[in-house]
GROMACS .gro file of C-alpha atoms in nm:
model
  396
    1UNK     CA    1   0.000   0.000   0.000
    2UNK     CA    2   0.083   0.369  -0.051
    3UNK     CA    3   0.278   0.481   0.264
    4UNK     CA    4   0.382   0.868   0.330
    5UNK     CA    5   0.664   0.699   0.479
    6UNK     CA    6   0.995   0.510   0.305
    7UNK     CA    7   0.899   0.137   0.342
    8UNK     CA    8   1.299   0.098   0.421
    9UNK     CA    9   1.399   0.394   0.613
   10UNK     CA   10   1.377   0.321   1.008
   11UNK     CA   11   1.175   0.392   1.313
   12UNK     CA   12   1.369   0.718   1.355
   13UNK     CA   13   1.277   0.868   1.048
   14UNK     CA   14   0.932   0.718   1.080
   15UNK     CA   15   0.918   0.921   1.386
   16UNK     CA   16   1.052   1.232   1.239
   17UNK     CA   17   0.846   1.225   0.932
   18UNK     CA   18   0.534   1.455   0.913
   19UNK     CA   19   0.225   1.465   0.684
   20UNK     CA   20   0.350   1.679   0.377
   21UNK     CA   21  -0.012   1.934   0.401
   22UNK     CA   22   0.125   1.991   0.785
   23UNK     CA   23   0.456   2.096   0.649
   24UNK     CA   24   0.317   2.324   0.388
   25UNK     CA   25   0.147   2.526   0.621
   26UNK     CA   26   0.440   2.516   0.906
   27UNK     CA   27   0.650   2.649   0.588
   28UNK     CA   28   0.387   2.922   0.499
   29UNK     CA   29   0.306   3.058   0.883
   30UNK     CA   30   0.710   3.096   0.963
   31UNK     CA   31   0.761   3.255   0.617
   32UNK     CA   32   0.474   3.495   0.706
   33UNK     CA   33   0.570   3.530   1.027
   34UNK     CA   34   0.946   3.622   0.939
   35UNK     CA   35   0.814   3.872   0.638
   36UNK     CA   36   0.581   4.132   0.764
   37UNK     CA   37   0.276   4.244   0.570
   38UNK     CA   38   0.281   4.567   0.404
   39UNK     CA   39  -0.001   4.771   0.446
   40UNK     CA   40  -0.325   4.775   0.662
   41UNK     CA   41  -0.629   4.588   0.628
   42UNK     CA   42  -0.836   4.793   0.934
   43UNK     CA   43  -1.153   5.031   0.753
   44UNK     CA   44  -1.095   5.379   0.613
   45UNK     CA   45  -1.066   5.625   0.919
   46UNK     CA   46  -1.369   5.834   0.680
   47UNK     CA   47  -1.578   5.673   0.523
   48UNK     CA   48  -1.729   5.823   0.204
   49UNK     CA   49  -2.089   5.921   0.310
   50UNK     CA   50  -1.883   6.107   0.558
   51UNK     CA   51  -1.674   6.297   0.335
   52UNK     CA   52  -1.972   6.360   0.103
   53UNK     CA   53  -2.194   6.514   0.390
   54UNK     CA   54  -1.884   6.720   0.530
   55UNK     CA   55  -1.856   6.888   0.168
   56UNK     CA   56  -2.227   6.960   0.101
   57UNK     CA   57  -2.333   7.027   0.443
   58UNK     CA   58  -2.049   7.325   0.504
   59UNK     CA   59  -2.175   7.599   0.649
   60UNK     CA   60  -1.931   7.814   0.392
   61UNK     CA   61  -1.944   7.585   0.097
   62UNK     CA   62  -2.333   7.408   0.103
   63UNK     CA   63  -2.525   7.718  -0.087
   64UNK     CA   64  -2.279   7.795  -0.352
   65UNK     CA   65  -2.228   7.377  -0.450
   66UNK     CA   66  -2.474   7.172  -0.630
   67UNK     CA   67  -2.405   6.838  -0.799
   68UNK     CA   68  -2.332   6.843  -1.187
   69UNK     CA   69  -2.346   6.463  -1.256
   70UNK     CA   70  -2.616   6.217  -1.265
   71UNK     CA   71  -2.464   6.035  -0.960
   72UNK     CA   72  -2.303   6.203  -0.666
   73UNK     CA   73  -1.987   6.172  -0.827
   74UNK     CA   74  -1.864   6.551  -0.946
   75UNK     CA   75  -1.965   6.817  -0.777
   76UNK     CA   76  -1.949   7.208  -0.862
   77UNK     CA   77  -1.883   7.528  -0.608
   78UNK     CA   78  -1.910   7.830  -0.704
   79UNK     CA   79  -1.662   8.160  -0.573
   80UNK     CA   80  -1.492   8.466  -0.637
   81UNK     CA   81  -1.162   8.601  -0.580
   82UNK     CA   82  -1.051   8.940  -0.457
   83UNK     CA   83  -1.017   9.019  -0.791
   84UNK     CA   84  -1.372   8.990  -0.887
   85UNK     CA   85  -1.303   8.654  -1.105
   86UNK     CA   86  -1.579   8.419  -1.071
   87UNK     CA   87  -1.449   8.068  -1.102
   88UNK     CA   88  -1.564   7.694  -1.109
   89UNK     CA   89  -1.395   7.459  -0.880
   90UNK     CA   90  -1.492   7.076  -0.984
   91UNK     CA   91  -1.405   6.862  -0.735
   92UNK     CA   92  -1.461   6.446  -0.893
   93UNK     CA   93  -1.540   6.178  -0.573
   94UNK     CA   94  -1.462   5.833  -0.675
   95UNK     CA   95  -1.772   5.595  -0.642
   96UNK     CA   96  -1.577   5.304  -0.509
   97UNK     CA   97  -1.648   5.175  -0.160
   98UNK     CA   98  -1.287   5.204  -0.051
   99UNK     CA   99  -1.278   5.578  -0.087
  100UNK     CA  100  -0.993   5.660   0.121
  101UNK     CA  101  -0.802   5.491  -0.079
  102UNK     CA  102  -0.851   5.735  -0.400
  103UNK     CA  103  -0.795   6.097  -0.349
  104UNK     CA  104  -1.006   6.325  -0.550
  105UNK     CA  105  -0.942   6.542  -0.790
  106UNK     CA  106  -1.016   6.852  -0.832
  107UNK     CA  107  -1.019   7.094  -1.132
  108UNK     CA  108  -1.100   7.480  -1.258
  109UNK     CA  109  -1.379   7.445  -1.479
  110UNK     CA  110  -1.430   7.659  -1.770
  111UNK     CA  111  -1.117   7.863  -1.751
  112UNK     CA  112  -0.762   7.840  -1.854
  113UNK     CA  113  -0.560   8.007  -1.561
  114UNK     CA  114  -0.213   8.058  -1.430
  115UNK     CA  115  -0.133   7.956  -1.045
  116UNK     CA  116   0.111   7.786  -0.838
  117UNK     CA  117  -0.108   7.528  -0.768
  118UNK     CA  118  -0.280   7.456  -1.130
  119UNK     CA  119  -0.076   7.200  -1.337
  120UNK     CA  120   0.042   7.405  -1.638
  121UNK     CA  121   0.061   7.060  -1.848
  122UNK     CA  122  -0.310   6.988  -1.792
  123UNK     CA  123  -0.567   7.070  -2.012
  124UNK     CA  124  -0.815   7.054  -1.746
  125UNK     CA  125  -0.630   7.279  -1.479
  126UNK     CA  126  -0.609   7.010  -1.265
  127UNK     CA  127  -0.525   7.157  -0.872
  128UNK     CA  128  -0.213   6.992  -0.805
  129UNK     CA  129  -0.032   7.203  -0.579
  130UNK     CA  130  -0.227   7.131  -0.279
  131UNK     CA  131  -0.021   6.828  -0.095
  132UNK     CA  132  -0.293   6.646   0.063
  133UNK     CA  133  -0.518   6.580  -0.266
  134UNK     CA  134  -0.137   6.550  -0.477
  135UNK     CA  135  -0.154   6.164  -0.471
  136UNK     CA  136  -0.319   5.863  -0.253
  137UNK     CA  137  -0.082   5.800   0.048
  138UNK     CA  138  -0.140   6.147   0.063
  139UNK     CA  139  -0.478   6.163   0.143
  140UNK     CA  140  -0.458   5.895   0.350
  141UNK     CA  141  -0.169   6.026   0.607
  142UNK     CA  142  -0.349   6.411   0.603
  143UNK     CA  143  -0.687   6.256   0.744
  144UNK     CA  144  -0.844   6.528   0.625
  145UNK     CA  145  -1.263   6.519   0.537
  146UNK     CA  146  -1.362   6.640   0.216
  147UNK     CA  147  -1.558   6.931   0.314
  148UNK     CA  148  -1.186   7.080   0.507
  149UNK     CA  149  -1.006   7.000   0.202
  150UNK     CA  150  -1.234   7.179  -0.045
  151UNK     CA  151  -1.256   7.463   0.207
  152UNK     CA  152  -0.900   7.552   0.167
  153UNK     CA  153  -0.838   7.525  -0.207
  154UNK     CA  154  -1.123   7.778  -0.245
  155UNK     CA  155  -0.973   7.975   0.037
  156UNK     CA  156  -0.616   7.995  -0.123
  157UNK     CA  157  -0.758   8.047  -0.466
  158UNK     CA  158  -1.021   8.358  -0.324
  159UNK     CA  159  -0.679   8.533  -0.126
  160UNK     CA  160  -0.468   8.385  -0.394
  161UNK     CA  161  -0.619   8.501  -0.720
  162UNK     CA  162  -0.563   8.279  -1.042
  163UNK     CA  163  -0.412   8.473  -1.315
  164UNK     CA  164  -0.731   8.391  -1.569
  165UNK     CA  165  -0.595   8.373  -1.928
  166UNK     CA  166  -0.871   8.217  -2.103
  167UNK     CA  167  -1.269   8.146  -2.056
  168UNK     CA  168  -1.365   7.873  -2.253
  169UNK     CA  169  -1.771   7.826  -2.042
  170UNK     CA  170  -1.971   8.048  -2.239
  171UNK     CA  171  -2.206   8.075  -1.897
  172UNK     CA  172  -1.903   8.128  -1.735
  173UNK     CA  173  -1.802   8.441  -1.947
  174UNK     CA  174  -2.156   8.578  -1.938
  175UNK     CA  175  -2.090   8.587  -1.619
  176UNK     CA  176  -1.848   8.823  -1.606
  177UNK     CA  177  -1.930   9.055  -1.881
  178UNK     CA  178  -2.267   9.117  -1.593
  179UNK     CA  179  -2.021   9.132  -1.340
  180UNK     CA  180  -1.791   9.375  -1.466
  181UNK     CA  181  -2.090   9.601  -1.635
  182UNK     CA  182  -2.214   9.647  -1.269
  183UNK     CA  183  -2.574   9.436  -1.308
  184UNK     CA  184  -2.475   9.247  -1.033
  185UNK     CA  185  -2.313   9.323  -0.706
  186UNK     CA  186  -2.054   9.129  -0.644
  187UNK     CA  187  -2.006   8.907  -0.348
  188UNK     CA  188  -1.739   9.050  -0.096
  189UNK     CA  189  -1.416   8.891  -0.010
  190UNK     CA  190  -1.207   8.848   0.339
  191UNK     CA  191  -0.893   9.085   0.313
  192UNK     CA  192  -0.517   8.889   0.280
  193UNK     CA  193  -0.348   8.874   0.561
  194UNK     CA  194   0.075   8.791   0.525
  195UNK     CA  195   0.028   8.419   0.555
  196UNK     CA  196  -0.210   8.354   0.298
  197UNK     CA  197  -0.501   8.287   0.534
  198UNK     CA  198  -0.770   8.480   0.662
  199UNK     CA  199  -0.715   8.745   0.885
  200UNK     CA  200  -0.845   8.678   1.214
  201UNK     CA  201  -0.993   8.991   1.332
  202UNK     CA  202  -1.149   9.052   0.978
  203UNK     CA  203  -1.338   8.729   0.968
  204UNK     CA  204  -1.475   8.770   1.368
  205UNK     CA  205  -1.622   9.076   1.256
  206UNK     CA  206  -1.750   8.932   0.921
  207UNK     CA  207  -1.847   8.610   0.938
  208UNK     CA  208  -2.014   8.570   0.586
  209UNK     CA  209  -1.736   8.802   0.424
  210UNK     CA  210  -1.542   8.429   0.328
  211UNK     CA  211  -1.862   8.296   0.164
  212UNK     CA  212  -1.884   8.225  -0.206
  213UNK     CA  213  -2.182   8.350  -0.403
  214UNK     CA  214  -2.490   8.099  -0.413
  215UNK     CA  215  -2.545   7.962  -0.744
  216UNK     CA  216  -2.889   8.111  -0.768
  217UNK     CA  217  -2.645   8.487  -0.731
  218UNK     CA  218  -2.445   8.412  -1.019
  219UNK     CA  219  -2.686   8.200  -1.231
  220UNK     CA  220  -2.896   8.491  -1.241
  221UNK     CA  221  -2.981   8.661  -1.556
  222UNK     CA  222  -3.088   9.005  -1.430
  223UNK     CA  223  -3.097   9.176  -1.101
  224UNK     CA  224  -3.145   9.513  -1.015
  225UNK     CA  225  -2.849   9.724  -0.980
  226UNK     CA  226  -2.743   9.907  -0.666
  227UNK     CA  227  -2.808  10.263  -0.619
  228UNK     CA  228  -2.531  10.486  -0.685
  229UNK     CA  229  -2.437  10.660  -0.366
  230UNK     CA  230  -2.120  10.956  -0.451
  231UNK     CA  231  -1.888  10.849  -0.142
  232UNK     CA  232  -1.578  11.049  -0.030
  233UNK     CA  233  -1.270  10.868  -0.119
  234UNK     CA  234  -1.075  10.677   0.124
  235UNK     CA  235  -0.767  10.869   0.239
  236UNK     CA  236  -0.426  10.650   0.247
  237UNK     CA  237  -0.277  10.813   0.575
  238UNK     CA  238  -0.449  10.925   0.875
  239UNK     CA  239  -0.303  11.225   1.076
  240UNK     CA  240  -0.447  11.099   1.368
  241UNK     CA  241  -0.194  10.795   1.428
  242UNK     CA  242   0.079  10.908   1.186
  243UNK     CA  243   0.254  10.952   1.549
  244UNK     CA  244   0.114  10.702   1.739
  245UNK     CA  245   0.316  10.437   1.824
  246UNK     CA  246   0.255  10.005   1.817
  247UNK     CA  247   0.112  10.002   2.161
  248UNK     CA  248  -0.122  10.312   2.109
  249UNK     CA  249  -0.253  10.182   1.864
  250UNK     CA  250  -0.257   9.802   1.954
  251UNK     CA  251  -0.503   9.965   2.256
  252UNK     CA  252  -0.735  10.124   1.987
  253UNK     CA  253  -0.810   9.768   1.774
  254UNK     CA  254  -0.809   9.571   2.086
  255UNK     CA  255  -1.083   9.830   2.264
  256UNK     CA  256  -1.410   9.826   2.057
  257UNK     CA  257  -1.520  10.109   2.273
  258UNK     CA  258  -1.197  10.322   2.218
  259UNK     CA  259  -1.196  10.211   1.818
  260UNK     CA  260  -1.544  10.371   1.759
  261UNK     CA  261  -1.425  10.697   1.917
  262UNK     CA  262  -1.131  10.682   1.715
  263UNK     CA  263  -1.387  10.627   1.406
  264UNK     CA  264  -1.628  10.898   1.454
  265UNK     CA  265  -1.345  11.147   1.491
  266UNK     CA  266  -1.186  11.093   1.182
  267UNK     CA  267  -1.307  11.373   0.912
  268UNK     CA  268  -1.410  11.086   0.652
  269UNK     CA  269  -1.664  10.950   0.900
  270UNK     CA  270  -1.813  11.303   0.956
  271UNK     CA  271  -1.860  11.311   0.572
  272UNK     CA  272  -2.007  10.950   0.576
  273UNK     CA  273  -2.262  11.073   0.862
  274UNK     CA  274  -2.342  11.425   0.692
  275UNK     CA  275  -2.414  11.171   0.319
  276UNK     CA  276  -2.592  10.917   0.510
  277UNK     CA  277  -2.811  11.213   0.755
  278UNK     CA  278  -2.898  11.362   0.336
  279UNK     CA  279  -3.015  11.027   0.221
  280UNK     CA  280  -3.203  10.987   0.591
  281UNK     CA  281  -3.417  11.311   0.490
  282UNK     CA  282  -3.422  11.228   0.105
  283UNK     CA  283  -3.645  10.887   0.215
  284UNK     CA  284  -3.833  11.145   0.443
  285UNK     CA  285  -3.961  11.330   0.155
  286UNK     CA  286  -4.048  11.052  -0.011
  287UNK     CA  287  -4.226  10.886   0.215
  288UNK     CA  288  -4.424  11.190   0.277
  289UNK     CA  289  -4.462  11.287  -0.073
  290UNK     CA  290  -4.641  10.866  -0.046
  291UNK     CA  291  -4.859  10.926   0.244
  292UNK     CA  292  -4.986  11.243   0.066
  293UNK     CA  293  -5.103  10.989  -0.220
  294UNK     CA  294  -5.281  10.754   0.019
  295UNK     CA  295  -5.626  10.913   0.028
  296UNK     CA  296  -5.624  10.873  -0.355
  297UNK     CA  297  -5.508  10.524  -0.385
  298UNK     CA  298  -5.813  10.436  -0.113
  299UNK     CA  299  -6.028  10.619  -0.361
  300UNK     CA  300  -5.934  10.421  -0.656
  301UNK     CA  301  -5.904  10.093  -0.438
  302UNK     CA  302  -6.282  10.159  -0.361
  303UNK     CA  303  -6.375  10.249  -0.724
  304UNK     CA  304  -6.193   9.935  -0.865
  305UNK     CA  305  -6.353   9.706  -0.600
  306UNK     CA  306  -6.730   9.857  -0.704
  307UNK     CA  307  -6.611   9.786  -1.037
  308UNK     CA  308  -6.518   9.425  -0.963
  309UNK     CA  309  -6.872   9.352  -0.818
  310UNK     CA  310  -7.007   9.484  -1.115
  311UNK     CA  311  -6.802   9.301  -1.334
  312UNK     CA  312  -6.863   8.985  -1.132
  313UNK     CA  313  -7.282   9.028  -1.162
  314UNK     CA  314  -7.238   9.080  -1.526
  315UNK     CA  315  -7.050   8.795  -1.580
  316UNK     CA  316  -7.297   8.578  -1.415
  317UNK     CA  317  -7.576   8.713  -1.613
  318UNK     CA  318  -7.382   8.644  -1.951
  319UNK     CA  319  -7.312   8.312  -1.824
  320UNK     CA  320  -7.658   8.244  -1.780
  321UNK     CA  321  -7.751   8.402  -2.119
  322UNK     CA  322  -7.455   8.189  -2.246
  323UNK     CA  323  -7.594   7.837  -2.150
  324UNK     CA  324  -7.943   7.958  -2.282
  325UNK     CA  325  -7.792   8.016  -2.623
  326UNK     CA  326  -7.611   7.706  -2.589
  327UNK     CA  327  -7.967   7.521  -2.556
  328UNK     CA  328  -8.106   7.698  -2.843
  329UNK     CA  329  -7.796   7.660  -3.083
  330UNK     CA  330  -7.764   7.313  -2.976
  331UNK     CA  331  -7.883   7.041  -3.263
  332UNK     CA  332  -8.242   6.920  -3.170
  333UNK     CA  333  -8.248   6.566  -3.043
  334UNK     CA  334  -8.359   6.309  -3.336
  335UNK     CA  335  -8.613   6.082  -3.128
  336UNK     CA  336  -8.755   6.402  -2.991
  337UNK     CA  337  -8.798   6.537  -3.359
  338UNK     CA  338  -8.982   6.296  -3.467
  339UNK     CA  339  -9.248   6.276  -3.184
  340UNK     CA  340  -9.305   6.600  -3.284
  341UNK     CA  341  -9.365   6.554  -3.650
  342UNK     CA  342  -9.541   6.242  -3.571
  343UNK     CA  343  -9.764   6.451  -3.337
  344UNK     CA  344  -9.765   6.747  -3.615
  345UNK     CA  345  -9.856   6.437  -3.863
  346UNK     CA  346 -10.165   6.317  -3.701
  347UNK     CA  347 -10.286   6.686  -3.632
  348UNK     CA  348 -10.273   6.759  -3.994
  349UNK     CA  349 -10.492   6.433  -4.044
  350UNK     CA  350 -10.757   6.507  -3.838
  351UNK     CA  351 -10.775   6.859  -3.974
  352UNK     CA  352 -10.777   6.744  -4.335
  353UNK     CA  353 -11.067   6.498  -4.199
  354UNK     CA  354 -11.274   6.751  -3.999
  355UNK     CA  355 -11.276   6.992  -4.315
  356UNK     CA  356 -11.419   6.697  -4.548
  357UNK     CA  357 -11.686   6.643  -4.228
  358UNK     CA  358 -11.804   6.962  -4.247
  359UNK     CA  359 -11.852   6.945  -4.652
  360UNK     CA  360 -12.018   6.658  -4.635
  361UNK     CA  361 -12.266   6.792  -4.356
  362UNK     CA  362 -12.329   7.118  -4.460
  363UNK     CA  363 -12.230   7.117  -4.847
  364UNK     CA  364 -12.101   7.515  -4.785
  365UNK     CA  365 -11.885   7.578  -5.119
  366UNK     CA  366 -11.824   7.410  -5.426
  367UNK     CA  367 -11.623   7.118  -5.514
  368UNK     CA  368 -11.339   7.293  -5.616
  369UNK     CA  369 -11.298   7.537  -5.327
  370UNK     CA  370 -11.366   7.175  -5.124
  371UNK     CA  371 -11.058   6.983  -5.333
  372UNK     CA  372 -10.837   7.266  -5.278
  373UNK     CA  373 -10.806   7.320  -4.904
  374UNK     CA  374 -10.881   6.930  -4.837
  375UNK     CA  375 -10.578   6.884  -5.074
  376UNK     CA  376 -10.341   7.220  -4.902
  377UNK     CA  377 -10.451   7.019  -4.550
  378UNK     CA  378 -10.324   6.710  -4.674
  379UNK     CA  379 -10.046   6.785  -4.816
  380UNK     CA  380  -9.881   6.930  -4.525
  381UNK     CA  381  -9.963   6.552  -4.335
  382UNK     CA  382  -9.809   6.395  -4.610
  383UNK     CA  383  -9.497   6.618  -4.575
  384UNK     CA  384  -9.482   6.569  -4.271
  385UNK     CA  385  -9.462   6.203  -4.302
  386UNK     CA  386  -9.224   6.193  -4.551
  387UNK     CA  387  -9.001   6.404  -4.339
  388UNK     CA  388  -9.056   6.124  -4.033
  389UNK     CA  389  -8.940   5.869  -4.269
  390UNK     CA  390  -8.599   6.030  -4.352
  391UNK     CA  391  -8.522   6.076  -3.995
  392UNK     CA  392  -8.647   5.747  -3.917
  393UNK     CA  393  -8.424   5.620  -4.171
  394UNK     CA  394  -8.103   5.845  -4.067
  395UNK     CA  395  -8.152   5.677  -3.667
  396UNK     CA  396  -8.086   5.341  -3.831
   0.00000   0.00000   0.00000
């Protein structure tokens, strides 16, 4: 028989031998257990429903982003720099499971541009230059959720204006040729600070000043333009702390109390006051010059509403008059016609038969004044009957 054994080796190696699957798998645990295993095998820290609700439910980001794809794969936002640019930022989401294992990608839509962190050599501006999204170990060490990540390209590309060579989006350029012929306002922009990021005290004060224009803003094809209000220019020294020195004035930003009084006693915010106090008794007039037109609007208020009621009662009348017309006009009913001219028929009989009654009784006339109304009288029953027997055949 078949023995894993040598039939003519000894005891000892009997002993010694082992079943050949057992040694496989000895040989396979120590080599695994000498080599280590590259890699991880434990979940994604984020998982992508996670990243996908940080991104569209930012406070900053969720009213100027809307999905462009028929799965919630691409994504666009909407922003503008402090140059007054409006741009596109695409930002692609893979759809696999294992999502932190693929960065996205993100892109300038509809522009050609120049920037530090646009690849030069892509055709789609891809955003390159911002390390976590610049490959897929990448992404994985930073940690980072979507919505963060998105945040700060558009940050860096609002402070750190794209040099825009080329708009290939028609939309986009529409956009702004309204922008720049002042039919829409444009969105406002946080200052730049010396780091590149937004300066603290700025954005405390302003909290929407960092937020980029919904899409229904710049989607929109007309909106009424601001008024036009002649403001003094802003002076590019003040006298007032030309000698002051760091700690003076550190006192002043730090003290809101102390930086209004410093504020209303500059000679630009006099001017601002004496403008805005001018507008103040401009709306004044107006409203006045309104309330002086009240007593007439009631007037015609009153004469339109008598006119309504009016209107209304005649209305119902010609609707009346209307469904009256409409029973009249209507074609007559074929059974009903022909009850009638069978009716009309036998009338016409007995006439014909009374008149030839009353000749016979009373022999008044002569025969031919007889034969001529007995034959008028039945004519019009024969006529009759002849018109019952077309209808009667048109029913069939």
């Amino acid at each position: 028989m078949f023995s894993w054994s040598n039939n003519n080796s000894t005891s000892t190696s009997k002993v010694g031998s082992t079943y050949p699957g057992r040694r496989l798998q000895q040989n396979r645990a120590s080599a695994s257990a000498a080599t280590p295993i590259q890699g991880s095998i434990r979940p994604p820290t984020h998982t992508r429903a996670q990243h996908l609700k940080s991104y569209l439910e930012d406070p900053t980001l969720q009213r100027s982003t809307r999905r462009v794809s028929s799965d919630d794969t691409t994504f666009d936002t909407v922003f503008q720099t402090t140059k007054g640019d409006t741009l596109i930022l695409r930002v692609n989401i893979p759809l696999g499971s294992s999502f932190a294992a693929f960065c996205p990608t993100m892109t300038l839509a509809g522009v050609k541009v120049r920037h530090p962190w646009v690849s030069e050599s892509s055709s789609m501006m891809r955003v390159t230059g911002y390390p976590p999204i610049q490959s897929e170990q990448a992404w994985k060490n930073s940690n980072m959720l979507l919505g963060a990540a998105v945040h700060e390209v558009v940050k860096n590309f609002q402070l750190n204006a794209p040099q825009v060579l080329d708009i290939t989006d028609n939309g986009l350029r529409s956009i702004q040729t309204k922008k720049t012929a002042g039919t829409r306002t444009p969105t406002q922009t946080p200052p730049r600070s010396n780091n590149g990021m937004y300066n603290s005290t700025s954005s405390t004060r302003s909290s929407h000043d960092d937020a980029p224009p919904s899409y229904n803003v710049v989607a929109e094809a007309e909106s009424t333009p601001a008024p036009e209000i002649p403001m003094p220019p802003i002076p590019s020294t003040y006298d007032e702390v030309d000698n002051a020195s760091r700690e003076e004035l550190d006192e002043i930003l730090q003290d809101d109390l102390e930086f209004k009084a410093f504020v209303h006693r500059l000679k630009i915010s006099d001017e601002i006051f004496t403008i805005g106090s001018s507008r103040l008794d401009e709306n004044v007039l107006l409203a006045n010059e309104n309330l002086e037109q009240e007593a007439k609007l009631k007037t015609l208020q009153s004469e339109v509403n008598e006119l309504h009621s009016t209107l209304k009662s005649k209305l119902d009348a010609f609707s009346k008059l209307e469904k009256e017309q409409d029973v009249i006009c209507a074609p007559p009913d074929l059974k009903s016609t022909i009850k009638k001219l069978q009716k009309a028929k036998k009338e016409a009989f007995e006439e014909s038969e009374e008149l030839a009654e009353e000749w016979v009784d009373d022999g008044v006339g002569t025969v031919d004044d007889f034969c001529k109304r007995f034959l008028e009288q039945r004519k019009v029953h024969h006529m009759r009957a002849a018109k019952m027997e077309i209808l009667n055949n048109q029913e069939r």
